[in-house]
Amino acid sequence: MSNITIFDHPLIQHKTSLLRQKSTTNKEFRELVEEITMLMCYESLRDLPLEDVEIETPITKTTQKMLKGKKLAVVPILRAGLGMVNGLLRLVPSAKVGHIGMYRDEVTMQPMEYYCKLPADIDKRLIVVVDPMLATGGSAIDAVRQIKSYGGNQIKFLCLIAAPEGIKALSEAHPDIDIFCANVDQGLNENCYIVPGLGDAGDRIFGTK
Ligand code: PRP
Ligand code: URA
């Protein structure tokens, strides 16, 4: 069973409610996605390894902690995952970025992969897969499977809104990954959209509808 973290921070809840509103503009939507991702990043990277480093303050020499290695890769699931990338890069600017292109077939709801480009040393990195929506879980399950086929072995999945069905499916398919959800909603409707959700995340980020 995956390690599952559901956030209950008031800032995350407030910003997600703004995100859900249909009156929110594309510009506001993009800004909110980035802000919520930053807040999630703070907590989800709590276990990054540290090392002792000698530094000098204006007062004295001292041994303090700094991040060890900085071997991180962010992998957005296109398109909507792109909206979360900067939220992570603002806090971990040296991270490498891979991309997995995937869309849900509108009839079968099955994920269709159209692109995959990952950092060459993906097997040595902590990989943070980002996608705002975890609905049936099909896209996330396939993306993680693809990353594992390239050697990825230390994987965290971050989403803004999850359906309980998606969390169950993803954690059963990949019990070794850590799952972080800013919010968990009631479930899916007959079109496999999350209810109450926020609609189509990709269209709202990129203004394509
Ligand atoms: C959305 C979303 C996820 C997927 C979730 O992408 O960003 O990738 O659906 O659904 P699932 O859990 O049932 O697989 P979409 O297929 O709309 O593509 P887009 O990001 O290009 O709009
Ligand atoms: N993809 C979205 O963008 N929204 C949903 O509610 C489900 C899948």
CSV table of C-alpha atoms and ligand atoms in Angstrom, one decimal:
chain,number,residue,atom,x,y,z
A,1,MET,CA,0.0,0.0,0.0
A,2,SER,CA,1.4,3.4,-0.9
A,3,ASN,CA,2.1,6.1,1.6
A,4,ILE,CA,-0.8,8.5,1.1
A,5,THR,CA,-0.8,12.1,2.4
A,6,ILE,CA,-3.9,14.3,2.2
A,7,PHE,CA,-3.3,17.9,2.9
A,8,ASP,CA,-5.6,19.8,5.3
A,9,HIS,CA,-3.7,23.1,5.4
A,10,PRO,CA,-6.1,26.1,5.4
A,11,LEU,CA,-4.1,27.9,2.7
A,12,ILE,CA,-4.3,24.9,0.4
A,13,GLN,CA,-8.0,24.5,1.0
A,14,HIS,CA,-8.7,28.2,0.4
A,15,LYS,CA,-6.6,28.3,-2.8
A,16,THR,CA,-8.2,25.1,-4.1
A,17,SER,CA,-11.7,26.6,-3.6
A,18,LEU,CA,-10.7,29.6,-5.7
A,19,LEU,CA,-9.3,27.2,-8.3
A,20,ARG,CA,-12.6,25.3,-8.5
A,21,GLN,CA,-14.7,28.4,-9.2
A,22,LYS,CA,-15.7,28.6,-12.8
A,23,SER,CA,-15.4,32.4,-12.7
A,24,THR,CA,-11.6,32.0,-12.1
A,25,THR,CA,-9.7,33.3,-15.1
A,26,ASN,CA,-6.9,31.3,-16.9
A,27,LYS,CA,-4.3,33.7,-15.5
A,28,GLU,CA,-5.6,33.3,-11.9
A,29,PHE,CA,-5.9,29.5,-12.4
A,30,ARG,CA,-2.3,29.2,-13.5
A,31,GLU,CA,-1.1,31.3,-10.5
A,32,LEU,CA,-3.1,29.2,-8.1
A,33,VAL,CA,-1.9,25.9,-9.4
A,34,GLU,CA,1.7,27.1,-9.0
A,35,GLU,CA,1.1,28.4,-5.5
A,36,ILE,CA,-0.6,25.2,-4.3
A,37,THR,CA,2.2,23.1,-5.8
A,38,MET,CA,4.7,25.2,-3.8
A,39,LEU,CA,2.9,24.6,-0.6
A,40,MET,CA,2.7,20.8,-1.4
A,41,CYS,CA,6.4,20.7,-2.4
A,42,TYR,CA,7.4,22.1,1.0
A,43,GLU,CA,5.8,19.1,2.8
A,44,SER,CA,6.3,16.4,0.3
A,45,LEU,CA,10.1,16.9,0.2
A,46,ARG,CA,10.3,16.8,4.0
A,47,ASP,CA,12.5,13.6,3.8
A,48,LEU,CA,15.2,15.0,1.4
A,49,PRO,CA,18.6,14.0,2.7
A,50,LEU,CA,20.8,16.6,4.3
A,51,GLU,CA,24.6,16.7,4.9
A,52,ASP,CA,26.9,18.7,7.1
A,53,VAL,CA,28.6,21.6,5.4
A,54,GLU,CA,31.3,24.0,6.7
A,55,ILE,CA,30.3,27.6,6.2
A,56,GLU,CA,31.4,31.0,7.5
A,57,THR,CA,29.0,33.6,8.9
A,58,PRO,CA,30.1,37.2,9.6
A,59,ILE,CA,30.6,36.0,13.2
A,60,THR,CA,32.3,32.6,13.0
A,61,LYS,CA,32.9,29.3,11.1
A,62,THR,CA,30.2,26.8,11.7
A,63,THR,CA,28.9,23.4,10.5
A,64,GLN,CA,25.3,23.6,9.1
A,65,LYS,CA,22.9,21.4,7.1
A,66,MET,CA,22.5,21.6,3.3
A,67,LEU,CA,20.7,19.4,0.8
A,68,LYS,CA,22.7,16.4,-0.1
A,69,GLY,CA,23.2,15.7,-3.8
A,70,LYS,CA,20.2,17.7,-5.1
A,71,LYS,CA,19.3,14.8,-7.4
A,72,LEU,CA,15.7,15.5,-8.2
A,73,ALA,CA,13.6,15.2,-11.3
A,74,VAL,CA,10.2,16.7,-11.9
A,75,VAL,CA,8.0,14.8,-14.4
A,76,PRO,CA,4.8,16.5,-15.4
A,77,ILE,CA,2.1,14.5,-17.2
A,78,LEU,CA,1.2,16.6,-20.2
A,79,ARG,CA,-0.5,18.8,-20.6
A,80,ALA,CA,-2.0,19.8,-17.3
A,81,GLY,CA,1.0,18.7,-15.2
A,82,LEU,CA,3.0,21.5,-16.9
A,83,GLY,CA,1.1,24.0,-14.7
A,84,MET,CA,2.7,22.5,-11.6
A,85,VAL,CA,6.3,22.4,-12.7
A,86,ASN,CA,7.3,26.0,-11.8
A,87,GLY,CA,5.8,25.5,-8.3
A,88,LEU,CA,8.5,22.9,-7.7
A,89,LEU,CA,11.3,24.6,-9.6
A,90,ARG,CA,10.8,27.8,-7.5
A,91,LEU,CA,11.8,25.8,-4.4
A,92,VAL,CA,14.3,23.3,-6.1
A,93,PRO,CA,15.7,25.3,-9.0
A,94,SER,CA,18.4,22.7,-9.9
A,95,ALA,CA,15.9,19.9,-10.5
A,96,LYS,CA,15.9,18.3,-14.0
A,97,VAL,CA,12.6,18.1,-15.8
A,98,GLY,CA,11.3,15.1,-17.8
A,99,HIS,CA,8.0,15.0,-19.7
A,100,ILE,CA,5.4,12.3,-20.3
A,101,GLY,CA,2.7,13.1,-22.9
A,102,MET,CA,-0.7,11.4,-22.2
A,103,TYR,CA,-4.3,12.1,-22.9
A,104,ARG,CA,-7.5,10.2,-21.9
A,105,ASP,CA,-9.4,8.8,-24.9
A,106,GLU,CA,-12.8,10.5,-24.6
A,107,VAL,CA,-14.7,7.3,-25.3
A,108,THR,CA,-12.7,4.5,-23.6
A,109,MET,CA,-11.2,6.8,-20.8
A,110,GLN,CA,-7.9,4.9,-21.4
A,111,PRO,CA,-4.7,6.8,-21.3
A,112,MET,CA,-3.0,7.2,-24.7
A,113,GLU,CA,0.8,8.0,-24.5
A,114,TYR,CA,2.2,10.2,-27.1
A,115,TYR,CA,5.6,11.4,-25.7
A,116,CYS,CA,8.2,10.4,-23.2
A,117,LYS,CA,11.5,12.2,-22.5
A,118,LEU,CA,13.2,11.6,-19.1
A,119,PRO,CA,16.6,12.7,-17.7
A,120,ALA,CA,19.3,10.1,-18.6
A,121,ASP,CA,20.2,9.4,-15.0
A,122,ILE,CA,16.5,9.0,-13.9
A,123,ASP,CA,17.5,5.8,-12.0
A,124,LYS,CA,19.6,7.9,-9.6
A,125,ARG,CA,17.0,10.6,-8.9
A,126,LEU,CA,14.1,11.2,-6.6
A,127,ILE,CA,11.3,11.6,-9.1
A,128,VAL,CA,8.3,13.9,-8.5
A,129,VAL,CA,5.5,13.1,-10.9
A,130,VAL,CA,2.9,16.0,-11.1
A,131,ASP,CA,-0.6,16.1,-12.5
A,132,PRO,CA,-3.4,18.3,-11.1
A,133,MET,CA,-6.0,15.6,-11.5
A,134,LEU,CA,-6.1,12.0,-10.4
A,135,ALA,CA,-9.5,10.7,-11.7
A,136,THR,CA,-9.7,7.0,-12.6
A,137,GLY,CA,-5.9,6.8,-12.1
A,138,GLY,CA,-5.2,5.4,-15.5
A,139,SER,CA,-2.9,8.2,-16.6
A,140,ALA,CA,-0.9,8.3,-13.4
A,141,ILE,CA,-0.6,4.4,-13.4
A,142,ASP,CA,0.8,4.4,-16.9
A,143,ALA,CA,3.1,7.3,-16.4
A,144,VAL,CA,4.7,5.6,-13.3
A,145,ARG,CA,4.9,2.3,-15.2
A,146,GLN,CA,6.8,4.1,-18.0
A,147,ILE,CA,9.1,5.9,-15.6
A,148,LYS,CA,9.9,2.5,-13.9
A,149,SER,CA,10.6,1.0,-17.3
A,150,TYR,CA,13.4,3.6,-17.6
A,151,GLY,CA,14.8,2.6,-14.2
A,152,GLY,CA,13.1,5.2,-12.0
A,153,ASN,CA,12.7,3.7,-8.6
A,154,GLN,CA,12.1,6.5,-6.1
A,155,ILE,CA,8.8,8.1,-7.0
A,156,LYS,CA,6.4,10.6,-5.5
A,157,PHE,CA,3.1,11.5,-7.1
A,158,LEU,CA,1.6,15.0,-6.5
A,159,CYS,CA,-1.9,16.0,-7.5
A,160,LEU,CA,-4.2,18.8,-6.6
A,161,ILE,CA,-7.6,17.0,-6.7
A,162,ALA,CA,-8.0,13.2,-6.4
A,163,ALA,CA,-11.0,10.9,-6.6
A,164,PRO,CA,-11.0,8.1,-4.1
A,165,GLU,CA,-11.2,5.7,-7.1
A,166,GLY,CA,-8.0,7.1,-8.5
A,167,ILE,CA,-6.1,6.9,-5.2
A,168,LYS,CA,-7.1,3.3,-4.7
A,169,ALA,CA,-6.1,2.3,-8.3
A,170,LEU,CA,-2.8,4.1,-8.2
A,171,SER,CA,-1.8,2.8,-4.8
A,172,GLU,CA,-2.8,-0.8,-5.7
A,173,ALA,CA,-0.9,-0.6,-9.0
A,174,HIS,CA,2.2,1.0,-7.5
A,175,PRO,CA,2.3,0.3,-3.8
A,176,ASP,CA,6.0,1.5,-3.6
A,177,ILE,CA,5.3,5.2,-4.4
A,178,ASP,CA,4.3,8.1,-2.2
A,179,ILE,CA,1.0,9.8,-3.1
A,180,PHE,CA,0.3,13.4,-2.1
A,181,CYS,CA,-3.2,14.9,-2.7
A,182,ALA,CA,-4.1,18.5,-1.9
A,183,ASN,CA,-7.8,17.5,-1.8
A,184,VAL,CA,-9.9,14.3,-2.1
A,185,ASP,CA,-13.3,14.8,-3.7
A,186,GLN,CA,-16.5,12.8,-3.7
A,187,GLY,CA,-15.9,10.7,-6.8
A,188,LEU,CA,-16.4,10.5,-10.5
A,189,ASN,CA,-19.4,11.3,-12.7
A,190,GLU,CA,-20.5,9.2,-15.7
A,191,ASN,CA,-17.9,10.9,-17.9
A,192,CYS,CA,-15.1,10.1,-15.4
A,193,TYR,CA,-14.8,13.7,-14.3
A,194,ILE,CA,-14.1,14.4,-10.7
A,195,VAL,CA,-17.1,15.8,-8.7
A,196,PRO,CA,-17.1,18.6,-7.6
A,197,GLY,CA,-13.7,18.9,-9.1
A,198,LEU,CA,-12.7,21.9,-11.2
A,199,GLY,CA,-13.5,20.7,-14.8
A,200,ASP,CA,-10.8,20.0,-17.3
A,201,ALA,CA,-7.5,21.1,-15.8
A,202,GLY,CA,-5.6,21.3,-19.1
A,203,ASP,CA,-8.3,23.5,-20.7
A,204,ARG,CA,-8.4,25.8,-17.7
A,205,ILE,CA,-4.6,26.2,-17.6
A,206,PHE,CA,-4.1,26.7,-21.3
A,207,GLY,CA,-7.5,28.4,-22.1
A,208,THR,CA,-8.3,25.9,-24.8
A,209,LYS,CA,-12.1,25.8,-24.2
B,1,PRP,C1,-6.3,14.9,-17.4
B,1,PRP,C2,-5.5,15.0,-16.2
B,1,PRP,C3,-4.8,13.7,-16.0
B,1,PRP,C4,-6.0,12.8,-16.5
B,1,PRP,C5,-6.6,12.2,-15.2
B,1,PRP,O1,-5.6,14.9,-18.6
B,1,PRP,O2,-4.5,16.1,-16.3
B,1,PRP,O3,-3.7,13.5,-16.8
B,1,PRP,O4,-6.9,13.6,-17.2
B,1,PRP,O5,-7.6,11.3,-15.6
B,1,PRP,P1,-7.4,9.7,-15.2
B,1,PRP,O6,-6.9,9.7,-13.8
B,1,PRP,O7,-8.8,9.2,-15.4
B,1,PRP,O8,-6.4,9.1,-16.2
B,1,PRP,P2,-6.3,14.9,-20.0
B,1,PRP,O9,-6.4,13.5,-20.5
B,1,PRP,O10,-7.5,15.7,-20.0
B,1,PRP,O11,-5.2,15.6,-20.9
B,1,PRP,P3,-4.7,17.1,-21.0
B,1,PRP,O12,-3.9,17.3,-19.7
B,1,PRP,O13,-3.9,17.1,-22.2
B,1,PRP,O14,-5.9,18.0,-21.0
B,2,URA,N1,-9.2,15.3,-16.1
B,2,URA,C1,-9.6,16.5,-15.7
B,2,URA,O1,-8.9,17.5,-16.2
B,2,URA,N2,-10.6,16.7,-14.9
B,2,URA,C2,-11.3,15.7,-14.3
B,2,URA,O2,-12.2,16.0,-13.5
B,2,URA,C3,-10.9,14.4,-14.7
B,2,URA,C4,-9.9,14.2,-15.5
